[in-house]
mmCIF file of C-alpha atoms in Angstrom:
data_model
loop_
_atom_site.group_PDB
_atom_site.id
_atom_site.type_symbol
_atom_site.label_atom_id
_atom_site.label_comp_id
_atom_site.label_asym_id
_atom_site.label_seq_id
_atom_site.Cartn_x
_atom_site.Cartn_y
_atom_site.Cartn_z
ATOM 1 C CA UNK G 1 0.000 0.000 0.000
ATOM 2 C CA UNK G 2 1.473 3.339 -1.110
ATOM 3 C CA UNK G 3 0.809 6.839 0.175
ATOM 4 C CA UNK G 4 2.606 9.773 -1.310
ATOM 5 C CA UNK G 5 5.079 7.435 -3.003
ATOM 6 C CA UNK G 6 5.996 5.729 0.288
ATOM 7 C CA UNK G 7 5.191 2.146 1.313
ATOM 8 C CA UNK G 8 2.912 2.292 4.356
ATOM 9 C CA UNK G 9 2.093 -1.438 4.625
ATOM 10 C CA UNK G 10 2.539 -4.808 2.945
ATOM 11 C CA UNK G 11 0.085 -7.699 2.810
ATOM 12 C CA UNK G 12 0.640 -11.347 1.939
ATOM 13 C CA UNK G 13 -2.662 -12.851 0.845
ATOM 14 C CA UNK G 14 -1.406 -16.336 1.768
ATOM 15 C CA UNK G 15 -1.216 -15.172 5.393
ATOM 16 C CA UNK G 16 -4.760 -13.894 5.032
ATOM 17 C CA UNK G 17 -6.038 -17.148 3.494
ATOM 18 C CA UNK G 18 -4.386 -19.267 6.152
ATOM 19 C CA UNK G 19 -4.638 -17.144 9.299
ATOM 20 C CA UNK G 20 -6.887 -14.197 8.390
ATOM 21 C CA UNK G 21 -4.041 -11.701 8.904
ATOM 22 C CA UNK G 22 -4.097 -8.321 7.129
ATOM 23 C CA UNK G 23 -2.372 -5.028 8.052
ATOM 24 C CA UNK G 24 -4.597 -2.446 9.751
ATOM 25 C CA UNK G 25 -4.675 0.459 7.318
ATOM 26 C CA UNK G 26 -7.155 3.342 7.097
ATOM 27 C CA UNK G 27 -7.056 4.374 3.455
ATOM 28 C CA UNK G 28 -7.112 7.991 2.363
ATOM 29 C CA UNK G 29 -7.846 9.645 -0.920
ATOM 30 C CA UNK G 30 -4.906 9.155 -3.256
ATOM 31 C CA UNK G 31 -3.611 5.943 -1.660
ATOM 32 C CA UNK G 32 -2.633 3.148 -4.067
ATOM 33 C CA UNK G 33 -2.663 -0.646 -3.837
ATOM 34 C CA UNK G 34 0.068 -2.217 -5.950
ATOM 35 C CA UNK G 35 0.018 -5.939 -6.732
ATOM 36 C CA UNK G 36 3.531 -7.127 -7.416
ATOM 37 C CA UNK G 37 4.442 -9.268 -10.398
ATOM 38 C CA UNK G 38 3.689 -12.959 -10.055
ATOM 39 C CA UNK G 39 6.621 -14.924 -8.714
ATOM 40 C CA UNK G 40 7.551 -18.581 -9.016
ATOM 41 C CA UNK G 41 4.570 -20.934 -9.079
ATOM 42 C CA UNK G 42 4.070 -24.617 -8.272
ATOM 43 C CA UNK G 43 1.029 -26.694 -9.300
ATOM 44 C CA UNK G 44 -0.392 -29.246 -6.866
ATOM 45 C CA UNK G 45 -2.680 -32.236 -7.520
ATOM 46 C CA UNK G 46 -3.496 -35.643 -6.062
ATOM 47 C CA UNK G 47 -4.449 -36.525 -2.496
ATOM 48 C CA UNK G 48 -4.640 -32.992 -1.109
ATOM 49 C CA UNK G 49 -7.412 -30.779 0.225
ATOM 50 C CA UNK G 50 -6.307 -27.809 -1.897
ATOM 51 C CA UNK G 51 -5.286 -28.966 -5.405
ATOM 52 C CA UNK G 52 -4.352 -25.520 -6.730
ATOM 53 C CA UNK G 53 -1.439 -23.526 -8.134
ATOM 54 C CA UNK G 54 0.592 -21.752 -5.449
ATOM 55 C CA UNK G 55 3.016 -18.833 -5.640
ATOM 56 C CA UNK G 56 6.295 -19.241 -3.788
ATOM 57 C CA UNK G 57 7.444 -16.525 -1.387
ATOM 58 C CA UNK G 58 10.796 -16.315 -3.193
ATOM 59 C CA UNK G 59 12.417 -17.727 -6.303
ATOM 60 C CA UNK G 60 12.483 -21.105 -4.590
ATOM 61 C CA UNK G 61 10.545 -22.700 -1.768
ATOM 62 C CA UNK G 62 10.500 -25.731 0.491
ATOM 63 C CA UNK G 63 8.140 -28.684 0.317
ATOM 64 C CA UNK G 64 7.128 -28.116 3.922
ATOM 65 C CA UNK G 65 5.882 -24.611 3.122
ATOM 66 C CA UNK G 66 3.835 -25.944 0.219
ATOM 67 C CA UNK G 67 2.244 -28.629 2.389
ATOM 68 C CA UNK G 68 1.037 -25.978 4.857
ATOM 69 C CA UNK G 69 -1.211 -24.576 2.130
ATOM 70 C CA UNK G 70 -1.935 -27.650 -0.034
ATOM 71 C CA UNK G 71 -2.784 -29.724 3.091
ATOM 72 C CA UNK G 72 -2.227 -33.359 2.006
ATOM 73 C CA UNK G 73 -4.887 -35.903 2.927
ATOM 74 C CA UNK G 74 -4.159 -38.098 5.976
ATOM 75 C CA UNK G 75 -3.479 -41.086 3.726
ATOM 76 C CA UNK G 76 -0.922 -39.318 1.516
ATOM 77 C CA UNK G 77 2.531 -40.857 1.867
ATOM 78 C CA UNK G 78 4.621 -39.609 -1.081
ATOM 79 C CA UNK G 79 5.054 -36.605 -3.363
ATOM 80 C CA UNK G 80 5.865 -36.996 -7.052
ATOM 81 C CA UNK G 81 7.731 -33.913 -8.305
ATOM 82 C CA UNK G 82 8.127 -33.027 -11.989
ATOM 83 C CA UNK G 83 10.143 -30.034 -13.115
ATOM 84 C CA UNK G 84 13.236 -28.714 -14.879
ATOM 85 C CA UNK G 85 16.719 -28.286 -13.403
ATOM 86 C CA UNK G 86 19.620 -26.858 -15.428
ATOM 87 C CA UNK G 87 17.616 -27.209 -18.625
ATOM 88 C CA UNK G 88 16.905 -30.906 -18.071
ATOM 89 C CA UNK G 89 13.570 -32.454 -17.047
ATOM 90 C CA UNK G 90 13.615 -34.145 -13.655
ATOM 91 C CA UNK G 91 11.216 -36.282 -11.665
ATOM 92 C CA UNK G 92 11.406 -37.439 -8.074
ATOM 93 C CA UNK G 93 9.241 -39.666 -5.891
ATOM 94 C CA UNK G 94 9.785 -38.665 -2.282
ATOM 95 C CA UNK G 95 8.317 -39.739 1.092
ATOM 96 C CA UNK G 96 6.555 -36.798 2.722
ATOM 97 C CA UNK G 97 8.960 -36.671 5.666
ATOM 98 C CA UNK G 98 11.782 -36.016 3.162
ATOM 99 C CA UNK G 99 9.704 -33.797 0.882
ATOM 100 C CA UNK G 100 9.482 -31.164 3.641
ATOM 101 C CA UNK G 101 13.114 -30.208 2.947
ATOM 102 C CA UNK G 102 12.905 -30.596 -0.849
ATOM 103 C CA UNK G 103 13.646 -27.398 -2.808
ATOM 104 C CA UNK G 104 10.892 -26.400 -5.228
ATOM 105 C CA UNK G 105 11.398 -24.128 -8.223
ATOM 106 C CA UNK G 106 9.269 -22.203 -10.692
ATOM 107 C CA UNK G 107 7.089 -24.455 -12.874
ATOM 108 C CA UNK G 108 7.347 -27.555 -10.694
ATOM 109 C CA UNK G 109 4.360 -29.885 -10.570
ATOM 110 C CA UNK G 110 3.742 -31.834 -7.367
ATOM 111 C CA UNK G 111 1.355 -34.766 -7.116
ATOM 112 C CA UNK G 112 0.639 -36.222 -3.691
ATOM 113 C CA UNK G 113 0.037 -39.978 -3.598
ATOM 114 C CA UNK G 114 -1.283 -42.529 -1.117
ATOM 115 C CA UNK G 115 1.205 -45.315 -1.635
ATOM 116 C CA UNK G 116 1.037 -47.380 1.534
ATOM 117 C CA UNK G 117 -0.476 -50.847 1.520
ATOM 118 C CA UNK G 118 -2.573 -51.362 4.633
ATOM 119 C CA UNK G 119 -1.503 -54.267 6.791
ATOM 120 C CA UNK G 120 -5.118 -55.351 7.303
ATOM 121 C CA UNK G 121 -8.095 -56.029 5.065
ATOM 122 C CA UNK G 122 -11.762 -55.424 5.855
ATOM 123 C CA UNK G 123 -14.092 -58.334 5.017
ATOM 124 C CA UNK G 124 -17.867 -58.603 5.329
ATOM 125 C CA UNK G 125 -19.900 -61.804 5.706
ATOM 126 C CA UNK G 126 -23.508 -62.060 4.504
ATOM 127 C CA UNK G 127 -26.113 -64.796 4.523
ATOM 128 C CA UNK G 128 -26.656 -67.787 6.794
ATOM 129 C CA UNK G 129 -24.680 -66.856 9.889
ATOM 130 C CA UNK G 130 -25.006 -65.178 13.270
ATOM 131 C CA UNK G 131 -22.821 -62.827 15.274
ATOM 132 C CA UNK G 132 -20.477 -60.189 13.820
ATOM 133 C CA UNK G 133 -20.582 -59.604 10.069
ATOM 134 C CA UNK G 134 -17.493 -57.403 9.583
ATOM 135 C CA UNK G 135 -13.960 -58.652 10.245
ATOM 136 C CA UNK G 136 -10.558 -56.982 10.140
ATOM 137 C CA UNK G 137 -7.958 -59.511 9.035
ATOM 138 C CA UNK G 138 -4.243 -59.444 8.335
ATOM 139 C CA UNK G 139 -3.279 -59.422 4.679
ATOM 140 C CA UNK G 140 -3.057 -62.961 3.309
ATOM 141 C CA UNK G 141 -5.954 -64.337 5.370
ATOM 142 C CA UNK G 142 -7.974 -66.991 3.526
ATOM 143 C CA UNK G 143 -11.727 -67.453 3.198
ATOM 144 C CA UNK G 144 -11.526 -70.536 5.414
ATOM 145 C CA UNK G 145 -9.777 -68.572 8.166
ATOM 146 C CA UNK G 146 -12.498 -65.917 8.116
ATOM 147 C CA UNK G 147 -15.275 -68.525 8.170
ATOM 148 C CA UNK G 148 -13.624 -70.193 11.168
ATOM 149 C CA UNK G 149 -14.552 -67.067 13.156
ATOM 150 C CA UNK G 150 -18.183 -67.050 11.978
ATOM 151 C CA UNK G 151 -21.141 -68.729 13.677
ATOM 152 C CA UNK G 152 -22.535 -70.422 10.567
ATOM 153 C CA UNK G 153 -26.193 -71.491 10.636
ATOM 154 C CA UNK G 154 -27.113 -75.154 10.352
ATOM 155 C CA UNK G 155 -29.029 -74.564 7.100
ATOM 156 C CA UNK G 156 -26.085 -72.900 5.332
ATOM 157 C CA UNK G 157 -25.180 -74.277 1.898
ATOM 158 C CA UNK G 158 -21.418 -74.544 2.308
ATOM 159 C CA UNK G 159 -20.994 -75.767 -1.279
ATOM 160 C CA UNK G 160 -22.468 -72.517 -2.633
ATOM 161 C CA UNK G 161 -20.239 -70.038 -0.791
ATOM 162 C CA UNK G 162 -18.992 -67.309 -3.128
ATOM 163 C CA UNK G 163 -17.471 -63.835 -3.026
ATOM 164 C CA UNK G 164 -18.462 -60.393 -4.210
ATOM 165 C CA UNK G 165 -15.271 -58.517 -5.061
ATOM 166 C CA UNK G 166 -14.674 -54.942 -6.214
ATOM 167 C CA UNK G 167 -11.923 -55.830 -8.706
ATOM 168 C CA UNK G 168 -14.224 -58.421 -10.299
ATOM 169 C CA UNK G 169 -17.020 -55.845 -10.466
ATOM 170 C CA UNK G 170 -14.724 -53.429 -12.287
ATOM 171 C CA UNK G 171 -13.626 -56.148 -14.732
ATOM 172 C CA UNK G 172 -17.261 -57.028 -15.399
ATOM 173 C CA UNK G 173 -18.088 -53.389 -16.006
ATOM 174 C CA UNK G 174 -15.235 -53.129 -18.522
ATOM 175 C CA UNK G 175 -16.312 -56.347 -20.259
ATOM 176 C CA UNK G 176 -19.891 -55.124 -20.502
ATOM 177 C CA UNK G 177 -18.907 -51.718 -21.890
ATOM 178 C CA UNK G 178 -16.575 -53.252 -24.465
ATOM 179 C CA UNK G 179 -19.297 -55.670 -25.577
ATOM 180 C CA UNK G 180 -21.869 -52.889 -25.856
ATOM 181 C CA UNK G 181 -19.502 -50.698 -27.862
ATOM 182 C CA UNK G 182 -18.800 -53.605 -30.226
ATOM 183 C CA UNK G 183 -22.520 -54.295 -30.560
ATOM 184 C CA UNK G 184 -23.283 -50.627 -31.174
ATOM 185 C CA UNK G 185 -20.712 -50.435 -33.972
ATOM 186 C CA UNK G 186 -22.108 -53.597 -35.557
ATOM 187 C CA UNK G 187 -25.685 -52.345 -35.396
ATOM 188 C CA UNK G 188 -24.895 -48.947 -36.873
ATOM 189 C CA UNK G 189 -22.476 -50.066 -39.589
ATOM 190 C CA UNK G 190 -24.024 -53.322 -40.805
ATOM 191 C CA UNK G 191 -25.574 -52.851 -44.301
ATOM 192 C CA UNK G 192 -29.102 -54.038 -45.143
ATOM 193 C CA UNK G 193 -29.520 -56.564 -47.965
ATOM 194 C CA UNK G 194 -32.793 -55.135 -49.275
ATOM 195 C CA UNK G 195 -35.060 -52.086 -48.875
ATOM 196 C CA UNK G 196 -37.566 -54.177 -46.928
ATOM 197 C CA UNK G 197 -34.861 -55.344 -44.523
ATOM 198 C CA UNK G 198 -33.615 -51.767 -44.168
ATOM 199 C CA UNK G 199 -37.088 -50.578 -43.178
ATOM 200 C CA UNK G 200 -37.567 -53.460 -40.739
ATOM 201 C CA UNK G 201 -34.150 -52.920 -39.226
ATOM 202 C CA UNK G 202 -34.694 -49.180 -38.802
ATOM 203 C CA UNK G 203 -37.705 -49.941 -36.615
ATOM 204 C CA UNK G 204 -35.965 -52.701 -34.684
ATOM 205 C CA UNK G 205 -32.745 -50.780 -34.161
ATOM 206 C CA UNK G 206 -34.606 -48.220 -32.081
ATOM 207 C CA UNK G 207 -35.289 -51.035 -29.620
ATOM 208 C CA UNK G 208 -31.660 -52.183 -29.684
ATOM 209 C CA UNK G 209 -30.385 -48.653 -29.102
ATOM 210 C CA UNK G 210 -32.755 -48.178 -26.182
ATOM 211 C CA UNK G 211 -31.765 -51.526 -24.742
ATOM 212 C CA UNK G 212 -28.062 -50.698 -25.009
ATOM 213 C CA UNK G 213 -28.701 -47.541 -22.994
ATOM 214 C CA UNK G 214 -30.547 -49.571 -20.349
ATOM 215 C CA UNK G 215 -27.759 -52.121 -20.095
ATOM 216 C CA UNK G 216 -25.180 -49.347 -19.668
ATOM 217 C CA UNK G 217 -26.931 -48.510 -16.396
ATOM 218 C CA UNK G 218 -26.563 -52.063 -15.072
ATOM 219 C CA UNK G 219 -24.367 -52.315 -11.980
ATOM 220 C CA UNK G 220 -22.385 -55.588 -12.034
ATOM 221 C CA UNK G 221 -22.439 -57.605 -8.826
ATOM 222 C CA UNK G 222 -18.779 -58.605 -8.916
ATOM 223 C CA UNK G 223 -19.570 -62.243 -8.089
ATOM 224 C CA UNK G 224 -16.548 -64.534 -7.881
ATOM 225 C CA UNK G 225 -17.689 -68.166 -8.012
ATOM 226 C CA UNK G 226 -15.349 -70.457 -6.085
ATOM 227 C CA UNK G 227 -16.553 -73.603 -7.921
ATOM 228 C CA UNK G 228 -15.303 -76.168 -5.426
ATOM 229 C CA UNK G 229 -11.985 -74.432 -4.742
ATOM 230 C CA UNK G 230 -10.199 -75.184 -1.484
ATOM 231 C CA UNK G 231 -11.201 -72.252 0.737
ATOM 232 C CA UNK G 232 -7.856 -72.558 2.524
ATOM 233 C CA UNK G 233 -6.191 -71.449 -0.723
ATOM 234 C CA UNK G 234 -8.444 -68.469 -1.552
ATOM 235 C CA UNK G 235 -7.124 -65.240 -0.017
ATOM 236 C CA UNK G 236 -9.507 -62.396 0.745
ATOM 237 C CA UNK G 237 -9.052 -58.809 -0.425
ATOM 238 C CA UNK G 238 -10.164 -55.668 1.330
ATOM 239 C CA UNK G 239 -13.810 -54.967 0.601
ATOM 240 C CA UNK G 240 -14.634 -58.620 -0.120
ATOM 241 C CA UNK G 241 -18.090 -59.862 0.803
ATOM 242 C CA UNK G 242 -18.290 -63.580 1.633
ATOM 243 C CA UNK G 243 -21.793 -64.790 0.789
ATOM 244 C CA UNK G 244 -23.106 -67.891 2.605
ATOM 245 C CA UNK G 245 -26.392 -68.907 0.908
ATOM 246 C CA UNK G 246 -29.013 -70.895 2.754
ATOM 247 C CA UNK G 247 -29.963 -74.331 1.492
ATOM 248 C CA UNK G 248 -32.893 -74.019 -0.865
ATOM 249 C CA UNK G 249 -35.518 -76.546 -1.912
ATOM 250 C CA UNK G 250 -36.830 -74.369 -4.708
ATOM 251 C CA UNK G 251 -36.086 -73.953 -8.415
ATOM 252 C CA UNK G 252 -37.326 -70.759 -10.089
ATOM 253 C CA UNK G 253 -38.316 -70.753 -13.771
ATOM 254 C CA UNK G 254 -38.743 -67.412 -15.556
ATOM 255 C CA UNK G 255 -38.597 -65.833 -18.981
ATOM 256 C CA UNK G 256 -40.349 -67.324 -22.021
ATOM 257 C CA UNK G 257 -42.414 -69.988 -20.241
ATOM 258 C CA UNK G 258 -46.190 -70.134 -20.027
ATOM 259 C CA UNK G 259 -46.370 -70.102 -16.227
ATOM 260 C CA UNK G 260 -43.264 -68.557 -14.591
ATOM 261 C CA UNK G 261 -43.041 -69.857 -11.039
ATOM 262 C CA UNK G 262 -40.948 -71.352 -8.257
ATOM 263 C CA UNK G 263 -41.400 -75.059 -7.559
ATOM 264 C CA UNK G 264 -39.915 -77.614 -5.197
ATOM 265 C CA UNK G 265 -36.761 -79.173 -6.570
ATOM 266 C CA UNK G 266 -36.881 -82.795 -7.687
ATOM 267 C CA UNK G 267 -33.683 -84.825 -7.555
ATOM 268 C CA UNK G 268 -32.149 -85.547 -10.950
ATOM 269 C CA UNK G 269 -34.544 -83.459 -13.028
ATOM 270 C CA UNK G 270 -33.213 -81.597 -16.050
ATOM 271 C CA UNK G 271 -33.809 -77.996 -17.010
ATOM 272 C CA UNK G 272 -36.251 -79.117 -19.722
ATOM 273 C CA UNK G 273 -38.335 -80.991 -17.162
ATOM 274 C CA UNK G 274 -38.594 -77.898 -14.980
ATOM 275 C CA UNK G 275 -39.603 -75.842 -18.021
ATOM 276 C CA UNK G 276 -42.393 -78.325 -18.759
ATOM 277 C CA UNK G 277 -43.510 -78.043 -15.126
ATOM 278 C CA UNK G 278 -43.784 -74.273 -15.685
ATOM 279 C CA UNK G 279 -46.204 -74.753 -18.584
ATOM 280 C CA UNK G 280 -43.635 -75.294 -21.314
ATOM 281 C CA UNK G 281 -42.032 -72.896 -23.746
ATOM 282 C CA UNK G 282 -43.928 -69.974 -25.246
ATOM 283 C CA UNK G 283 -43.888 -69.549 -29.050
ATOM 284 C CA UNK G 284 -41.257 -66.815 -28.612
ATOM 285 C CA UNK G 285 -38.889 -69.001 -26.573
ATOM 286 C CA UNK G 286 -35.381 -69.711 -27.817
ATOM 287 C CA UNK G 287 -35.025 -73.324 -26.700
ATOM 288 C CA UNK G 288 -31.307 -73.321 -27.430
ATOM 289 C CA UNK G 289 -30.702 -70.345 -25.195
ATOM 290 C CA UNK G 290 -31.625 -71.276 -21.617
ATOM 291 C CA UNK G 291 -29.503 -69.893 -18.782
ATOM 292 C CA UNK G 292 -29.178 -71.355 -15.294
ATOM 293 C CA UNK G 293 -27.981 -69.115 -12.471
ATOM 294 C CA UNK G 294 -26.605 -71.184 -9.595
ATOM 295 C CA UNK G 295 -26.589 -70.293 -5.900
ATOM 296 C CA UNK G 296 -22.799 -70.447 -5.919
ATOM 297 C CA UNK G 297 -22.644 -67.561 -8.405
ATOM 298 C CA UNK G 298 -22.051 -69.593 -11.549
ATOM 299 C CA UNK G 299 -23.994 -69.073 -14.761
ATOM 300 C CA UNK G 300 -24.510 -72.124 -16.971
ATOM 301 C CA UNK G 301 -26.381 -73.096 -20.113
ATOM 302 C CA UNK G 302 -28.879 -75.949 -19.718
ATOM 303 C CA UNK G 303 -27.991 -79.287 -18.108
ATOM 304 C CA UNK G 304 -29.221 -80.581 -14.764
ATOM 305 C CA UNK G 305 -30.936 -78.204 -12.389
ATOM 306 C CA UNK G 306 -30.127 -78.103 -8.687
ATOM 307 C CA UNK G 307 -32.027 -76.746 -5.669
ATOM 308 C CA UNK G 308 -31.698 -72.968 -5.544
ATOM 309 C CA UNK G 309 -31.191 -72.611 -9.312
ATOM 310 C CA UNK G 310 -32.873 -69.874 -11.315
ATOM 311 C CA UNK G 311 -33.755 -70.940 -14.858
ATOM 312 C CA UNK G 312 -34.158 -68.203 -17.445
ATOM 313 C CA UNK G 313 -35.562 -69.004 -20.906
ATOM 314 C CA UNK G 314 -34.471 -66.365 -23.407
ATOM 315 C CA UNK G 315 -36.686 -65.120 -26.242
ATOM 316 C CA UNK G 316 -36.013 -65.404 -29.956
ATOM 317 C CA UNK G 317 -34.682 -62.152 -31.404
ATOM 318 C CA UNK G 318 -35.933 -60.586 -34.600
ATOM 319 C CA UNK G 319 -34.230 -62.358 -37.519
ATOM 320 C CA UNK G 320 -32.692 -59.100 -38.752
ATOM 321 C CA UNK G 321 -31.203 -58.509 -35.304
ATOM 322 C CA UNK G 322 -30.130 -62.081 -34.584
ATOM 323 C CA UNK G 323 -26.371 -61.494 -35.079
ATOM 324 C CA UNK G 324 -26.469 -58.383 -32.905
ATOM 325 C CA UNK G 325 -28.411 -59.861 -29.999
ATOM 326 C CA UNK G 326 -26.315 -63.015 -30.108
ATOM 327 C CA UNK G 327 -23.288 -60.793 -29.474
ATOM 328 C CA UNK G 328 -25.087 -59.129 -26.575
ATOM 329 C CA UNK G 329 -26.123 -62.466 -25.062
ATOM 330 C CA UNK G 330 -22.530 -63.679 -25.319
ATOM 331 C CA UNK G 331 -21.296 -60.535 -23.584
ATOM 332 C CA UNK G 332 -23.718 -61.002 -20.687
ATOM 333 C CA UNK G 333 -22.891 -64.692 -20.418
ATOM 334 C CA UNK G 334 -19.155 -63.965 -20.281
ATOM 335 C CA UNK G 335 -19.736 -61.634 -17.351
ATOM 336 C CA UNK G 336 -21.296 -64.523 -15.397
ATOM 337 C CA UNK G 337 -22.160 -62.336 -12.413
ATOM 338 C CA UNK G 338 -24.393 -59.640 -13.847
ATOM 339 C CA UNK G 339 -27.651 -60.905 -12.398
ATOM 340 C CA UNK G 340 -29.358 -57.558 -12.841
ATOM 341 C CA UNK G 341 -28.709 -57.618 -16.583
ATOM 342 C CA UNK G 342 -30.183 -61.109 -16.860
ATOM 343 C CA UNK G 343 -33.241 -60.023 -14.892
ATOM 344 C CA UNK G 344 -33.818 -57.049 -17.155
ATOM 345 C CA UNK G 345 -33.461 -59.158 -20.271
ATOM 346 C CA UNK G 346 -36.191 -61.472 -18.990
ATOM 347 C CA UNK G 347 -38.521 -58.479 -18.865
#
């Protein structure tokens, strides 16, 4: 702040932002406020509360000063620094306790990272059990070791235990999106063989496009079927949900059958026999495309049905859309755990 050509006070806005400090000045007519030229700047990103660009107090600054304003998150452990020194690009990956003394220069970019693997994993148990449902385990703990701490109900189906896992959910999401993108390209770029087919396809493609948009909203379940694996060899990850289904005496038949229903399971019966018990196939049923969703998280085509199975009879697609919907069915089948998508298709 200038008065009559003399400096009467100085203010650092960083002090004001951090501590609310400003000089006490009563301005008069003719006073001037001069903002000095911008000095050296450093850009901050990553695990911080204030991911902004900061101006250093001098030509250089210390990492500790930057952290006072950027305020790293509690989980941040390292700082990745990118900049130029003596005309050459440099990069450094530094623990935060060492970064405090690191010299920063104009144009540096600092990214704070959380790069510490927790020693423990958090696991949840759902289904046929009593007592606690959340467990904190050391890394490397197996499913069997977690279950040894659980009061499992007498009616639990131990053969159908499966996991819901975040990494599997993300892989399923990627698989679904890739399949839908491939299907969308095929639908839009495939030529019609005749004017009549072009007109029919134009009408039908509106349905396919709408359905693709619906499927994009499906949230995969991330089911990991263990399929008879030794539970002493299956390690849990943080966020895993161990699902213990209850023994079921029921088989559910849905989709293109005359009387969708749930009926008591009969030993040794095939999927076709259960379909007949549900009134048989409708005229729109695709008899070669029957899916069976098992209690243990597996998805199969046809074969013998077991207690707890859900049988879904798919419908025949329009002949002009057959190649496209076959691709979509294959995509859903490959995902194996997207129960919501299967349910919506049955609608």
